[in-house]
Each structure stands twice: as structure tokens, then as C-alpha cells.
Coordinates of C-alpha atoms and ligand atoms in Angstrom, one line a residue:
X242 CA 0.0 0.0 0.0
X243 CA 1.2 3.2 -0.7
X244 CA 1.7 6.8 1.2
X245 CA -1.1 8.1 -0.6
X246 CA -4.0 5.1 -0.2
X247 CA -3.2 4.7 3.2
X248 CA -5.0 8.0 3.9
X249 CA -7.9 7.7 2.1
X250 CA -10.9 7.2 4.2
X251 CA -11.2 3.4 5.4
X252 CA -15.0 3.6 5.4
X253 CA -16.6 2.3 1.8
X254 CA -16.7 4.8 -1.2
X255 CA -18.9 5.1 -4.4
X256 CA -17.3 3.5 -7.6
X257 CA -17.4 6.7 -9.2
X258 CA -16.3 9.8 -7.9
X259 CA -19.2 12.0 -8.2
X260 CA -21.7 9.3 -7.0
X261 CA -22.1 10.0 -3.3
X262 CA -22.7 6.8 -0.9
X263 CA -26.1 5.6 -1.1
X264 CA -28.0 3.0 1.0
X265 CA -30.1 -0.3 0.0
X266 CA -32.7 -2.4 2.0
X267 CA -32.9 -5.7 0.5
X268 CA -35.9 -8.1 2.0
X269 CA -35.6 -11.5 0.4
X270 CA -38.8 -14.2 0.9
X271 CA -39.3 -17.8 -0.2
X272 CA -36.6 -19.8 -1.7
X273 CA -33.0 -20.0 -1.1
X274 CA -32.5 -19.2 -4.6
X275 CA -34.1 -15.7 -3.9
X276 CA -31.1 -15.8 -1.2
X277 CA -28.8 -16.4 -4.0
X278 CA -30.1 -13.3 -6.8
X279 CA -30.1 -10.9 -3.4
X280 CA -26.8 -11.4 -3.0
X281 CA -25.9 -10.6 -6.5
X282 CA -28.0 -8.0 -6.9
X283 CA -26.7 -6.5 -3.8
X284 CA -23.5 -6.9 -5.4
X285 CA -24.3 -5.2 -8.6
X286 CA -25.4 -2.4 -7.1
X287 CA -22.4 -2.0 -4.6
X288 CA -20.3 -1.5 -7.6
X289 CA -22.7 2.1 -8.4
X290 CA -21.9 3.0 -4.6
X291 CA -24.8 1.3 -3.0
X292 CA -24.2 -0.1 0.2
X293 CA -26.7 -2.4 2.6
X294 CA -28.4 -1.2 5.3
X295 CA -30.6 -3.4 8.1
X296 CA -33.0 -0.2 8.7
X297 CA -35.3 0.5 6.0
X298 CA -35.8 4.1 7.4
X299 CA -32.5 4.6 5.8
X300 CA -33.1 3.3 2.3
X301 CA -32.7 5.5 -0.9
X302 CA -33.4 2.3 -2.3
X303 CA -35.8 -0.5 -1.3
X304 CA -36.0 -3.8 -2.6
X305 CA -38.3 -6.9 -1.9
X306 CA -37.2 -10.0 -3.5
X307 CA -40.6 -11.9 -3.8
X308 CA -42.5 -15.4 -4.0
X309 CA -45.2 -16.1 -5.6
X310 CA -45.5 -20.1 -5.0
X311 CA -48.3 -19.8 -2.4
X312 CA -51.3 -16.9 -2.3
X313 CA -50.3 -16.0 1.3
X314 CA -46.4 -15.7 0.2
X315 CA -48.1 -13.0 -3.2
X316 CA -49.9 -11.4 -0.2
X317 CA -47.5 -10.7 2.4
X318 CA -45.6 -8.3 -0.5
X319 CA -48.7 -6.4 -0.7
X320 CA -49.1 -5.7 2.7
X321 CA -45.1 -5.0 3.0
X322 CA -45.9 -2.3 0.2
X323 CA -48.2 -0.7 2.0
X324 CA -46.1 0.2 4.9
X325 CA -43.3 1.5 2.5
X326 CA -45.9 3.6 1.0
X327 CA -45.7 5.6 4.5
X328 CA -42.0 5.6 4.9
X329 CA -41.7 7.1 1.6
X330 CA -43.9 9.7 2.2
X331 CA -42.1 10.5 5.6
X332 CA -39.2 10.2 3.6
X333 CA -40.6 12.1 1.4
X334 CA -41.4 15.3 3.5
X335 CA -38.2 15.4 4.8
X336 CA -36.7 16.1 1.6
X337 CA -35.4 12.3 1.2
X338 CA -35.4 9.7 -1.6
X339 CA -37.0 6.4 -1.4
X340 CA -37.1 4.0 -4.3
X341 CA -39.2 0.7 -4.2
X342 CA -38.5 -2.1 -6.5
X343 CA -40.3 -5.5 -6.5
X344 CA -37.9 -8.0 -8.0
X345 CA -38.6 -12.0 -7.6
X346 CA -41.5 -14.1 -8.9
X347 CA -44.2 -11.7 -8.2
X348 CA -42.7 -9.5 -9.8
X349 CA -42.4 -11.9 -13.3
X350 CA -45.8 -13.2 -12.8
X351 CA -47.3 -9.8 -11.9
X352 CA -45.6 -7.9 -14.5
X353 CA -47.0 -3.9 -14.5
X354 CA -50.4 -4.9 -12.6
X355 CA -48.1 -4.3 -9.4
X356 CA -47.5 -0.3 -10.5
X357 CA -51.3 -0.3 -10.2
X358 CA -52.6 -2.0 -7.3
X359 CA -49.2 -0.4 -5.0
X360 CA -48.8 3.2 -6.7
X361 CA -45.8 3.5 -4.2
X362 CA -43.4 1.3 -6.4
X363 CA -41.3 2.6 -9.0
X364 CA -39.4 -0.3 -10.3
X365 CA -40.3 -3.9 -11.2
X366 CA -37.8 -6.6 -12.6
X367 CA -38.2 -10.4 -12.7
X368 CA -35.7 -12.9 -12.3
X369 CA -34.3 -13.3 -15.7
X370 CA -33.5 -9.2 -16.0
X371 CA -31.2 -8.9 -13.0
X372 CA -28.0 -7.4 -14.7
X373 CA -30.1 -4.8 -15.8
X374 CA -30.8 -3.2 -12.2
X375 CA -28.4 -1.1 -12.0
X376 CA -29.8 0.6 -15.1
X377 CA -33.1 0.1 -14.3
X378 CA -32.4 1.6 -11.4
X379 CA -31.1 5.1 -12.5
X380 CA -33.9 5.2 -14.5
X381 CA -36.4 5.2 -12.0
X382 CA -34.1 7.5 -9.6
X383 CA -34.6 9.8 -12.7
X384 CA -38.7 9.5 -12.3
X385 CA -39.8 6.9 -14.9
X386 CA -41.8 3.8 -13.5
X387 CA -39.8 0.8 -14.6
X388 CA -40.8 -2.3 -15.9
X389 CA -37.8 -5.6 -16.9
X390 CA -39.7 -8.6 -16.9
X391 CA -38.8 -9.7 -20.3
X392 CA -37.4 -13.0 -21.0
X393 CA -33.4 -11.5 -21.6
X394 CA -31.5 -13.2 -24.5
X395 CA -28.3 -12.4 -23.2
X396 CA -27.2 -14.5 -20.1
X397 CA -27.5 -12.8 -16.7
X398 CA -24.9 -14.6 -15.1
X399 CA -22.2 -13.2 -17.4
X400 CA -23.3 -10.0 -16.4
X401 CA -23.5 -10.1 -13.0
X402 CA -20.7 -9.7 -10.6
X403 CA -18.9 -13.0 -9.0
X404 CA -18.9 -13.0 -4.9
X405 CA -16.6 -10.0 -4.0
X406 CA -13.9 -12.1 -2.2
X407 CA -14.7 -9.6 1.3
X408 CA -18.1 -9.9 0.6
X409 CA -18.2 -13.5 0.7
X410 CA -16.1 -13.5 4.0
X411 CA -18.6 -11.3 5.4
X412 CA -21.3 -13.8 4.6
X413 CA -20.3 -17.2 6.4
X414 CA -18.5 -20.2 5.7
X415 CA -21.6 -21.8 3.9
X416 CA -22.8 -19.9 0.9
X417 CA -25.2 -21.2 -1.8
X418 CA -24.3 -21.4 -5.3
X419 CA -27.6 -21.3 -8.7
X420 CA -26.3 -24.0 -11.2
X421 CA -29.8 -24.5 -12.8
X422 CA -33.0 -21.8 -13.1
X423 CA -35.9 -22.9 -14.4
X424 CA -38.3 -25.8 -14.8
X425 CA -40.1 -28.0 -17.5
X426 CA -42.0 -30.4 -15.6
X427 CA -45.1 -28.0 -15.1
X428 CA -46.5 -30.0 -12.1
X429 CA -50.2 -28.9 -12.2
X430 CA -50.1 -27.1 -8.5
X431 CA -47.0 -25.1 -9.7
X432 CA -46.1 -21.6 -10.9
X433 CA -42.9 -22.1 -11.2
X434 CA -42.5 -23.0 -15.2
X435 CA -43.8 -19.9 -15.6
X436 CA -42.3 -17.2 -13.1
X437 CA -38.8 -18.8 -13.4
X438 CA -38.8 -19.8 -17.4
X439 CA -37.8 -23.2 -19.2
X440 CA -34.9 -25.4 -17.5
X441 CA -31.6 -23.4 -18.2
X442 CA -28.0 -25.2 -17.0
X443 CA -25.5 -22.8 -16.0
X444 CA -22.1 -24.0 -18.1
X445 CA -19.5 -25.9 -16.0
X446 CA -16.5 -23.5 -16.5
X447 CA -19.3 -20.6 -14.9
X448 CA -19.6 -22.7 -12.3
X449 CA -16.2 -23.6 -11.6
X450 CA -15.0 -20.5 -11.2
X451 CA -17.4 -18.9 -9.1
X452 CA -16.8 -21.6 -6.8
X453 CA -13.2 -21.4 -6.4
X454 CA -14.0 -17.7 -5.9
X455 CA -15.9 -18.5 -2.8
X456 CA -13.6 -21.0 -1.3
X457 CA -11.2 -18.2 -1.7
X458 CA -13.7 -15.6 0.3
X459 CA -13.0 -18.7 3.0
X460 CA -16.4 -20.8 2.1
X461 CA -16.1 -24.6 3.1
X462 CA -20.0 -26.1 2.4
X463 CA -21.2 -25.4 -1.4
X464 CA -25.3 -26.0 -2.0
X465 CA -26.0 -26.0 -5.7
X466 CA -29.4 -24.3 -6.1
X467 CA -32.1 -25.0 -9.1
X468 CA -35.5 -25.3 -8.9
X469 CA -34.3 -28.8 -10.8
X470 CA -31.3 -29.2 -9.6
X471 CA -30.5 -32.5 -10.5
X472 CA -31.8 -31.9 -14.2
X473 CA -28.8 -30.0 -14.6
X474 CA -26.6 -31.0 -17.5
X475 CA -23.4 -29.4 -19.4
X476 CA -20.8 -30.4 -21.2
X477 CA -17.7 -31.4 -19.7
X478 CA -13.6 -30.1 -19.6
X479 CA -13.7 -33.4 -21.9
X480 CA -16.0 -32.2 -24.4
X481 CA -18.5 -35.1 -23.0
X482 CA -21.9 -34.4 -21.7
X483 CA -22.2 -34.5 -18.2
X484 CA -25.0 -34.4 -15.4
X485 CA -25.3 -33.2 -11.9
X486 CA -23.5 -36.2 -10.6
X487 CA -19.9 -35.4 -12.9
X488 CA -20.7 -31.7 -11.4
X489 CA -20.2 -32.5 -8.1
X490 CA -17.0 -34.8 -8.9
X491 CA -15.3 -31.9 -11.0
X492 CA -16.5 -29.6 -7.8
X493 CA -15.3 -32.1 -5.0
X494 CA -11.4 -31.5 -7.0
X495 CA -11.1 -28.3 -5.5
X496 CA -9.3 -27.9 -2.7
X497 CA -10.3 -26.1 0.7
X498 CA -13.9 -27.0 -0.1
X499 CA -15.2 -29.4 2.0
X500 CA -18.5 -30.0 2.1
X501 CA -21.4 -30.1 -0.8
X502 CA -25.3 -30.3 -1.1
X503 CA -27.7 -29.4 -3.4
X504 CA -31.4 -28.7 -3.8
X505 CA -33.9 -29.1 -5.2
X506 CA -34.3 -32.1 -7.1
X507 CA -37.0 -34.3 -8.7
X508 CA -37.4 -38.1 -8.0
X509 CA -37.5 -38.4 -12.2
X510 CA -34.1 -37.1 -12.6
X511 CA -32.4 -38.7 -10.0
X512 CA -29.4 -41.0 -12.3
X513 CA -27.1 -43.4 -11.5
X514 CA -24.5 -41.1 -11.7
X515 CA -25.6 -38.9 -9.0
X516 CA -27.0 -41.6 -7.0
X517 CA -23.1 -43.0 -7.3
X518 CA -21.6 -39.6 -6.4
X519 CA -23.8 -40.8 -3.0
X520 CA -21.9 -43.8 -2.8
X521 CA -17.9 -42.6 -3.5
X522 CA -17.7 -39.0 -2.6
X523 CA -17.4 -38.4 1.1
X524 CA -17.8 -34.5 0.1
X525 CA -21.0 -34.8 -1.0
X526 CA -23.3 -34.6 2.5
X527 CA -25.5 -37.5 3.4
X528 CA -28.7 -35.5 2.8
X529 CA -31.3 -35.3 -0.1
X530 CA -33.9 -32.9 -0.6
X531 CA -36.2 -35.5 -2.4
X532 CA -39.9 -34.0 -2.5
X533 CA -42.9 -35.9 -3.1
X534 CA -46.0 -34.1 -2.8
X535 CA -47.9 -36.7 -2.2
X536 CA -48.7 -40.3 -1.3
X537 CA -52.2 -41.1 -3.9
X538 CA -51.0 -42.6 -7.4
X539 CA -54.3 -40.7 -8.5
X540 CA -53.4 -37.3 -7.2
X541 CA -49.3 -38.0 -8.2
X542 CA -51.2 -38.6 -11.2
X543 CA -53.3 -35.5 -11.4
X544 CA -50.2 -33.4 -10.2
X545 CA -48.3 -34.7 -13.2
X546 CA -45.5 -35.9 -11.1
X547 CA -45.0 -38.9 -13.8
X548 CA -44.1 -41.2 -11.6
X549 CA -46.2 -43.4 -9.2
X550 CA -46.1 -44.2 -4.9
X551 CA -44.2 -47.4 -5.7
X552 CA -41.2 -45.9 -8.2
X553 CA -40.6 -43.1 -5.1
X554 CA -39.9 -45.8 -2.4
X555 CA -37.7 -48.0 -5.0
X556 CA -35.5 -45.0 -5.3
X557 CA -35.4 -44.0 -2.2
X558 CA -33.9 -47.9 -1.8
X559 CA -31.6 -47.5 -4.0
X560 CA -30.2 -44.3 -2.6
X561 CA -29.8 -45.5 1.0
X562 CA -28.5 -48.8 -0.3
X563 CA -25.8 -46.3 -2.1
X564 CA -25.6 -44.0 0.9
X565 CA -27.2 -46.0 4.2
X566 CA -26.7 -43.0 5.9
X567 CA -28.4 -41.0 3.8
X568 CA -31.7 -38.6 5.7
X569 CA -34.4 -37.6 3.8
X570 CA -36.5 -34.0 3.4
X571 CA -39.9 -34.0 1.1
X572 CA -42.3 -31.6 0.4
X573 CA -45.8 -32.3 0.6
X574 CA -49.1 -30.8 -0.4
X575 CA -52.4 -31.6 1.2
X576 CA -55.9 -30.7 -0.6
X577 CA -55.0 -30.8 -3.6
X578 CA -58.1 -30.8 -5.8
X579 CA -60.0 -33.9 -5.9
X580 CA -57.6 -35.4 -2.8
X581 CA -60.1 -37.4 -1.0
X582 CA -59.8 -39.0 2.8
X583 CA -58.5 -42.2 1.9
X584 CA -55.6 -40.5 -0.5
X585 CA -54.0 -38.2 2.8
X586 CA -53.7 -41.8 4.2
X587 CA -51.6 -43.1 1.3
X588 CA -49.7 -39.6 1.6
X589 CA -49.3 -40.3 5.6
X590 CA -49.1 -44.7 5.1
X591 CA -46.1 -43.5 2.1
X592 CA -44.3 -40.4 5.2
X593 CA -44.0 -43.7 8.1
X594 CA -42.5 -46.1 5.2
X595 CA -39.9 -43.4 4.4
X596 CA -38.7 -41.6 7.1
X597 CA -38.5 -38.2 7.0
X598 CA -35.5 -36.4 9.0
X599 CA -37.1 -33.2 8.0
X600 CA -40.1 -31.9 5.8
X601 CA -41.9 -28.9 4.6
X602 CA -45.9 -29.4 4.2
X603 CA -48.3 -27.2 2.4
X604 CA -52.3 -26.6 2.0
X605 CA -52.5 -26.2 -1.6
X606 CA -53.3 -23.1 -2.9
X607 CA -54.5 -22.2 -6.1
X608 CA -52.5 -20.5 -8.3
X609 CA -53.6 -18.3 -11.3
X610 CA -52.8 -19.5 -15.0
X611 CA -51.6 -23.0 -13.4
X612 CA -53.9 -26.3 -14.7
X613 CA -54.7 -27.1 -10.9
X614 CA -56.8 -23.8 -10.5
X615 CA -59.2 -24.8 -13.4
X616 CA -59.9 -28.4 -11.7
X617 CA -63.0 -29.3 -9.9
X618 CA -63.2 -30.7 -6.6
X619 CA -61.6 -27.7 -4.5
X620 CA -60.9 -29.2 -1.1
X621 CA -62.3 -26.8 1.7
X622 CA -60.1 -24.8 3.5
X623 CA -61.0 -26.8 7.3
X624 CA -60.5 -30.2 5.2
X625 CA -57.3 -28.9 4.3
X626 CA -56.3 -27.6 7.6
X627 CA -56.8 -31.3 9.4
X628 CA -55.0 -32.6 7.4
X629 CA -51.8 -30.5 7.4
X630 CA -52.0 -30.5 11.0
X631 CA -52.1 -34.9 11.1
X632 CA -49.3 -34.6 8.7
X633 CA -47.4 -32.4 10.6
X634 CA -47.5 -34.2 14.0
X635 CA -46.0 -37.1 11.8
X636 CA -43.8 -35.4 10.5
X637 CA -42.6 -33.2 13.5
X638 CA -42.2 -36.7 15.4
X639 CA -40.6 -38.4 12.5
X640 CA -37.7 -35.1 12.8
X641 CA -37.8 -35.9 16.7
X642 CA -36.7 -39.4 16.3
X643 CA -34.1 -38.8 13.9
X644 CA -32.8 -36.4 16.1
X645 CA -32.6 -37.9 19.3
X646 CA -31.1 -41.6 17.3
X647 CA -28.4 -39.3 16.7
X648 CA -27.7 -38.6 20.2
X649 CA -24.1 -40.7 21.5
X650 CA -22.8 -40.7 17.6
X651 CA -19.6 -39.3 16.6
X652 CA -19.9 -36.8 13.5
X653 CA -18.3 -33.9 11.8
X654 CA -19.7 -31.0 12.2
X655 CA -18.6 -27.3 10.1
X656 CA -18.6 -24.8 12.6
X657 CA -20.5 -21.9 11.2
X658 CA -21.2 -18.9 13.8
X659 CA -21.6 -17.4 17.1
X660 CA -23.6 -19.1 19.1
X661 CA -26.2 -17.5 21.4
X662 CA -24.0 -18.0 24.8
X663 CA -20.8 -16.8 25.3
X664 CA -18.1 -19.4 24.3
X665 CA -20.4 -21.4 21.9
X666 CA -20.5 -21.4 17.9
X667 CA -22.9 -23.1 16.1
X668 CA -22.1 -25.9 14.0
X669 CA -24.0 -28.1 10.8
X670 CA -24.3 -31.5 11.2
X671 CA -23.9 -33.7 7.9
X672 CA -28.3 -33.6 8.2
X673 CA -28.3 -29.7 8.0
X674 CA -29.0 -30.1 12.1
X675 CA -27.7 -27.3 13.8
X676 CA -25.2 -28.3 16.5
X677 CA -24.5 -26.2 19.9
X678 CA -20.6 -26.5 21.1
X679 CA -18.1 -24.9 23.2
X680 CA -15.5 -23.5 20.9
X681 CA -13.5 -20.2 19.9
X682 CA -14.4 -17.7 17.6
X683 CA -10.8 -18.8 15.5
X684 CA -12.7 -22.2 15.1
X685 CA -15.2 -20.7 12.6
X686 CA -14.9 -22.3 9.3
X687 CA -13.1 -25.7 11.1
X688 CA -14.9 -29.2 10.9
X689 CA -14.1 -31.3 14.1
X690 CA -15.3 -34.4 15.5
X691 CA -18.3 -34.1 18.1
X692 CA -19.9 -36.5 20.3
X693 CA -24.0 -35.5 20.0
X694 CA -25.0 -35.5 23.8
X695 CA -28.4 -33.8 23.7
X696 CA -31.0 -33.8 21.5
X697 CA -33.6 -30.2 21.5
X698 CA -36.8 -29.3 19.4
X699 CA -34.4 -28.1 16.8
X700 CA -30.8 -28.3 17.7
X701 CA -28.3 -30.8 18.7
X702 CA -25.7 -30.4 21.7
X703 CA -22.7 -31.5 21.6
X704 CA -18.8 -31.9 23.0
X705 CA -15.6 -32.6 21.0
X706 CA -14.0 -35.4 21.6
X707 CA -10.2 -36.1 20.3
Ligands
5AD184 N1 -49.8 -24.8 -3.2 C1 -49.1 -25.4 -2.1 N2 -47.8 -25.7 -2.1 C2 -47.1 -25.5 -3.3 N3 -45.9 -25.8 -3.6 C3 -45.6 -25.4 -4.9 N4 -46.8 -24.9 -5.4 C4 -47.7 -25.0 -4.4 C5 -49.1 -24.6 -4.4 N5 -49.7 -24.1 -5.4 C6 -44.9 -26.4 -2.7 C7 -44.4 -27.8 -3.2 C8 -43.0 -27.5 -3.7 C9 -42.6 -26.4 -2.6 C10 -41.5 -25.6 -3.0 O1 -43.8 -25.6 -2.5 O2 -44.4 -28.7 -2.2 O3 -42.2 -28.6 -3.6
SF4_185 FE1 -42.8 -26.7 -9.7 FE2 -42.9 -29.3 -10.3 FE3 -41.1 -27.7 -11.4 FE4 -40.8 -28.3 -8.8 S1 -40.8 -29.8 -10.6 S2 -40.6 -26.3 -9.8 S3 -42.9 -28.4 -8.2 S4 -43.3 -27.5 -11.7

């Protein structure tokens, strides 16, 4: 460093001279993949001088990162806007700037419907349009109300900043990683072919690269993120075609990272090679994201799952004979048009032959443009809310017991972050469990060896032991 940089101001300064410091509020929901275009987007706009903030009060700019899979998730935006509508105008008569963008799948699916029904925002981009915020932005700073919810041809990814090697640091020791966008399998419930596009792969030099950029920003734990994760497919350093499971063999080569996942995948499009990658490469973490929906051939069927009960559970076999200690997460959907009584009992009879360490469960909610919203035989909301709640007792006691057989093992655990007592950090088990330990603040980032002594509602205790 020379004379001259050393006194320059340590705090953070615009890219461009003239541009003085501004703040953002980012406010991600739904899916870890919205986690994933925050973070870039956050870091496209750090290189025009933007800088987050935790208080929206501060904001020049404002930006909700949205879901759209479930009504209630479309509604909770709305609402949001409506209190921004007041900060802004508090903002507002104190002389002060605040711009309100809607990005994420409400944004795609909503399009220029959401200038109208929240007069308040001044920007709206979708998923596919991200590199263009920055612009999109200025323009809106300069009074236009912005729309970017076309379908780009150029590819995003190439535009958008790789993690900042201090931003990355800042962010943990885990950090997730979008190798696939998109889906083709238009399930009849789901919005998602058409907020997030057709399946697109991200190419594997892309993805190498980015990666070694994180391990550099000191990440250990990789999850590869796609709505289809494990419908991914490129082509190889070889010139071969390859799928998920080569992915994660070309990833587990770099050194320093330690640990992968990925999620989320589809039973159809799990192969032998990734099933394999289960089998051979310790990297690749004991845990699979595997959702179901449901237990009913008919309403698998009627979903347009295109595949039956039966071929789930032989998979599943095959997995755990690959990886025996392999734990399993599903999503599942109750009231689902036409789902009668005795088809929840093949969904809960199909949940106690599995397994479950962990699950997410759902009422279904109709969606606008999907297939399932034009079927007959709506289930009533009460009917739906019984049986979510029998699922989830299963399921909550199915998590239990998983957690307490690991009690008295020996496992690896990543040590992630501060934990809430003095003198602890919290740790990830191989099953995504968090894990409670004494340790230093320098251990952050180490994996050790743990005894599990204790287990709670939704942690693990633990000691080392070595
Ligand atoms: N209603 C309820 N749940 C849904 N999901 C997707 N679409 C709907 C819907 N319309 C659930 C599925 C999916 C998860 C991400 O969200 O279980 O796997
Ligand atoms: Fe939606 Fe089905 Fe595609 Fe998953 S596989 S994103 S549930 S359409």
C-alpha cells in the first residue's frame, strides 16, 4: 500500500467519484434461490456505490425479492408495500429519496399490474432481467416507472458480478451457489415453469469459477441451487456431456472446499451417476432434498408428477442402499383438488415407510394460470387444515426421532457462527441439524469431531471429543 492510499478514508466509497454513498434495503422471501439473486444484486449495485443497510428508514433504495408459490407468500408483498408507501412519504417530507423495486417471482408473474394496485413502487424486474438493475435503477431514480420482466436473451450470469472475495467472508462459511434456473415439468399445482422460465443449466467453467471464488472468500460447504437441480446438465472439460453427478466430482477437486449439497431435485431425474456420487464421494453430504407431494398414485397422477407411490420408495432404496446413511427431506401438499380422505392416508401410510428427517408441508393453494386452478373438486379450507395438521404431527415426530437416534454418535460438524452463549458457535451436522458446542471464535470455518449428547426441538448439543 502506498503513502497516498493509506489516507484515504477506510470507510466504503462510491465507484465513481461523483456518485455519493447511497443505501439499500434488500428483503428476500421464499426460496434459497431468492437468497442467491439478493446477494448478486446487492453486489451489482455495490459497484454504483450502494451499500446495505438493516433499517429501511435509511433506504434511498428498497427492494423486496418476492414469492409467488403460495397466495399468502403473493400477499405478504402487498401488505409490506403498503407500509413502505408511509416511509416514503415520511421520507418524502423530509426532503429524502426512497425508491421501491419489487424484484422476484411476483414481480415476473405480476408484471405492470403491481404499478397499479401499489402506486408506491417505481421499479419492477423479474428474475431473468437482474443485470439490468443497475440501469433500471437510474432510470427510475430519474422519475420513470420501470418495468424488466422480459425474458433477456443475453445471459444474466455473465453479467452479474462474481462474490466479492470480502463480501463473501462477510457472509459465512456456507454460501449457496444457482447452477440451474428454471423448470419444465409443469406439475399442475406449480407456478414455477412460468415465473422462473424453461430449464436453463449454467455452463460448468461458470460454475467452476465462481466456486473457487468463494472457497477463496474462506467458504467450506457449497449448495448448488435449481428449482431442478439434478436436471442440470453441461458439457464437460472433456467435451462429454455431463450431469449433476460429474458436477459435483469436478467440484469435490477443488481444494479447501469441504462439504457439498444441493437442492432441489426431482425423484424423475435422479441417475445413476448422482445416486453413485452418493456412494464414493465423502464431500457430498448424506442428505437429499427428495420431494414428493404426495402419497395417492391418482393425485401424483393429477399433479403430473410422472411417476407413481411405488417408483418413489424403490428409489429411495436405491439411494440408502448407495448412501445407508443417507436422511431424507420432502415436500408435501395436502388438498389438492380432488384429494379425498383415503388419498392423505396413502400420503401419511407413504411419510411412516420413508422416514422423513425433516419436511416442509403445504395446504394447496390455487395458483392463477396454473392447470390445478381450473380443476374441480376444491378441497375446503378446514379439510385442508386437518389434514396438514395430522401430517405435521408425523412429521414433527418423525424429525424428533431422527434427532434424538443421533444422540451418543460421533460426527463432523462445520462450525458456522456465534452461538447465542458466550463461548459457543454453532455448527451443521452432515443432516443440516444445527449443533450447539463450546468453541472459539478462530474455530469458525473448522470441521471437528463431536460426540452428540443432547438432543432439543431443533438443535443438537454436543462436545468434541479427540
Ligand atoms: N400450493 C401449495 N404448495 C405448493 N408448492 C408449490 N406450489 C404450491 C401450491 N400451489 C410447494 C411444493 C413445492 C414447494 C417448493 O412448494 O411442495 O415442492
Ligand atoms: Fe414446480 Fe414441479 Fe417444477 Fe418443482 S418440478 S418447480 S414443483 S413444476
Amino acid at each position: 500500500m502506498t503513502q497516498e492510499t493509506a489516507l484515504l478514508p477506510t470507510s466504503p466509497v462510491a465507484g465513481d467519484d461523483h456518485v455519493p454513498l447511497r443505501k439499500v434495503f434488500v428483503k428476500t422471501y421464499g426460496c434459497q434461490m431468492n437468497v442467491y439473486d439478493s446477494d448478486r444484486m446487492s453486489d451489482a449495485l455495490a459497484r454504483d456505490g450502494y451499500v446495505a443497510t438493516d433499517a429501511v428508514e435509511d433506504a434511498d433504495f428498497v427492494l423486496l425479492n418476492t414469492c409467488h408459490i403460495r397466495e399468502k407468500a403473493a400477499e405478504k408483498v402487498y401488505s409490506e408495500l403498503g407500509r413502505l408507501r408511509e416511509l416514503k412519504k415520511a421520507r418524502a417530507s423530509e426532503g429524502r429519496e426512497m425508491v421501491i423495486g419489487v424484484a422476484g417471482c411476483v414481480a415476473q408473474a405480476e408484471g405492470d399490474e403491481i404499478l397499479r394496485r401499489a402506486p408506491a413502487v417505481d421499479l419492477v424486474i423479474g428474475p431473468q432481467t437482474y443485470h439490468r438493475l443497475p440501469e433500471a435503477l437510474k432510470r427510475a431514480r430519474r422519475g420513470e416507472r420501470v418495468v424488466e420482466t422480459d425474458y433477456a436473451i443475453e445471459d444474466k450470469f455473465e453479467h452479474l458480478p462474481a462474490p466479492d472475495r470480502a463480501k463473501t467472508r462477510a457472509r459465512g462459511v456456507t454460501a449457496f451457489l444457482t447452477v440451474q434456473e428454471g423448470c419444465d415439468k409443469f406439475c399442475t399445482f406449480c407456478v414455477v415453469p412460468y415465473t422462473r422460465g424453461a430449464e436453463v443449466s449454467r455452463p460448468v467453467a461458470q460454475i467452476l469459477a465462481e466456486a473457487e471464488k468463494l472457497v477463496e472468500g474462506g467458504v467450506r460447504e457449497i449448495t448448488l441451487l435449481g428449482q431442478n437441480v439434478n436436471a442440470w446438465h453441461g458439457t464437460g472439460p472433456d467435451g462429454r456431456d455431463c450431469g449433476l453427478g460429474d458436477l459435483l466430482r469436478h467440484l469435490g477437486e477443488i481444494d479447501g472446499l469441504a462439504r457439498l449439497r444441493y437442492t432441489t431435485s426431482h425423484p424423475r431425474d435422479m441417475d445413476d451417476s448422482l445416486i453413485e456420487a452418493h456412494r464414493s464421494m465423502a464431500k457430498l453430504m448424506p442428505y437429499l432434498h427428495l420431494p414428493v407431494q404426495s402419497g395417492s398414485d391418482r393425485i401424483l397422477k393429477a399433479m403430473n408428477r410422472r411417476h407413481t407411490a411405488a417408483e418413489y420408495l424403490a428409489l429411495i432404496d436405491r439411494i440408502r442402499a448407495a448412501q445407508p446413511d443417507l436422511a431424507l427431506s420432502g415436500d408435501f401438499i395436502v388438498g389438492f383438488p380432488g384429494e379425498t380422505e383415503e388419498d392423505f392416508e396413502d400420503t401419511m401410510r407413504l411419510v411412516e415407510s420413508v422416514g422423513y428427517a425433516q419436511a416442509f408441508s403445504f395446504k394447496y393453494s390455487s395458483r392463477p394460470g396454473t392447470p390445478g386452478a381450473e380443476l374441480t373438486g376444491q378441497v375446503a379450507e378446514d379439510v385442508k387444515a386437518k389434514r396438514l395438521e395430522r401430517l405435521l404431527n408425523l412429521l414433527t415426530r418423525q424429525q424428533r426421532e431422527f434427532a434424538a437416534s443421533c444422540v451418543g454418535r460421533e460426527i463432523d460438524v462445520l462450525l458456522e457462527k456465534p452461538g447465542r452463549l458466550a463461548g459457543q458457535l454453532v455448527g451443521r451436522s452432515p443432516w443440516l441439524q444445527p449443533v450447539n458446542i463450546d468453541a472459539k471464535q478462530s474455530q469458525i470455518g473448522d470441521i471437528i469431531r463431536v460426540r452428540i449428547t443432547k438432543a432439543g426441538p431443533n438443535s443438537l448439543f454436543a462436545e468434541m471429543v479427540g
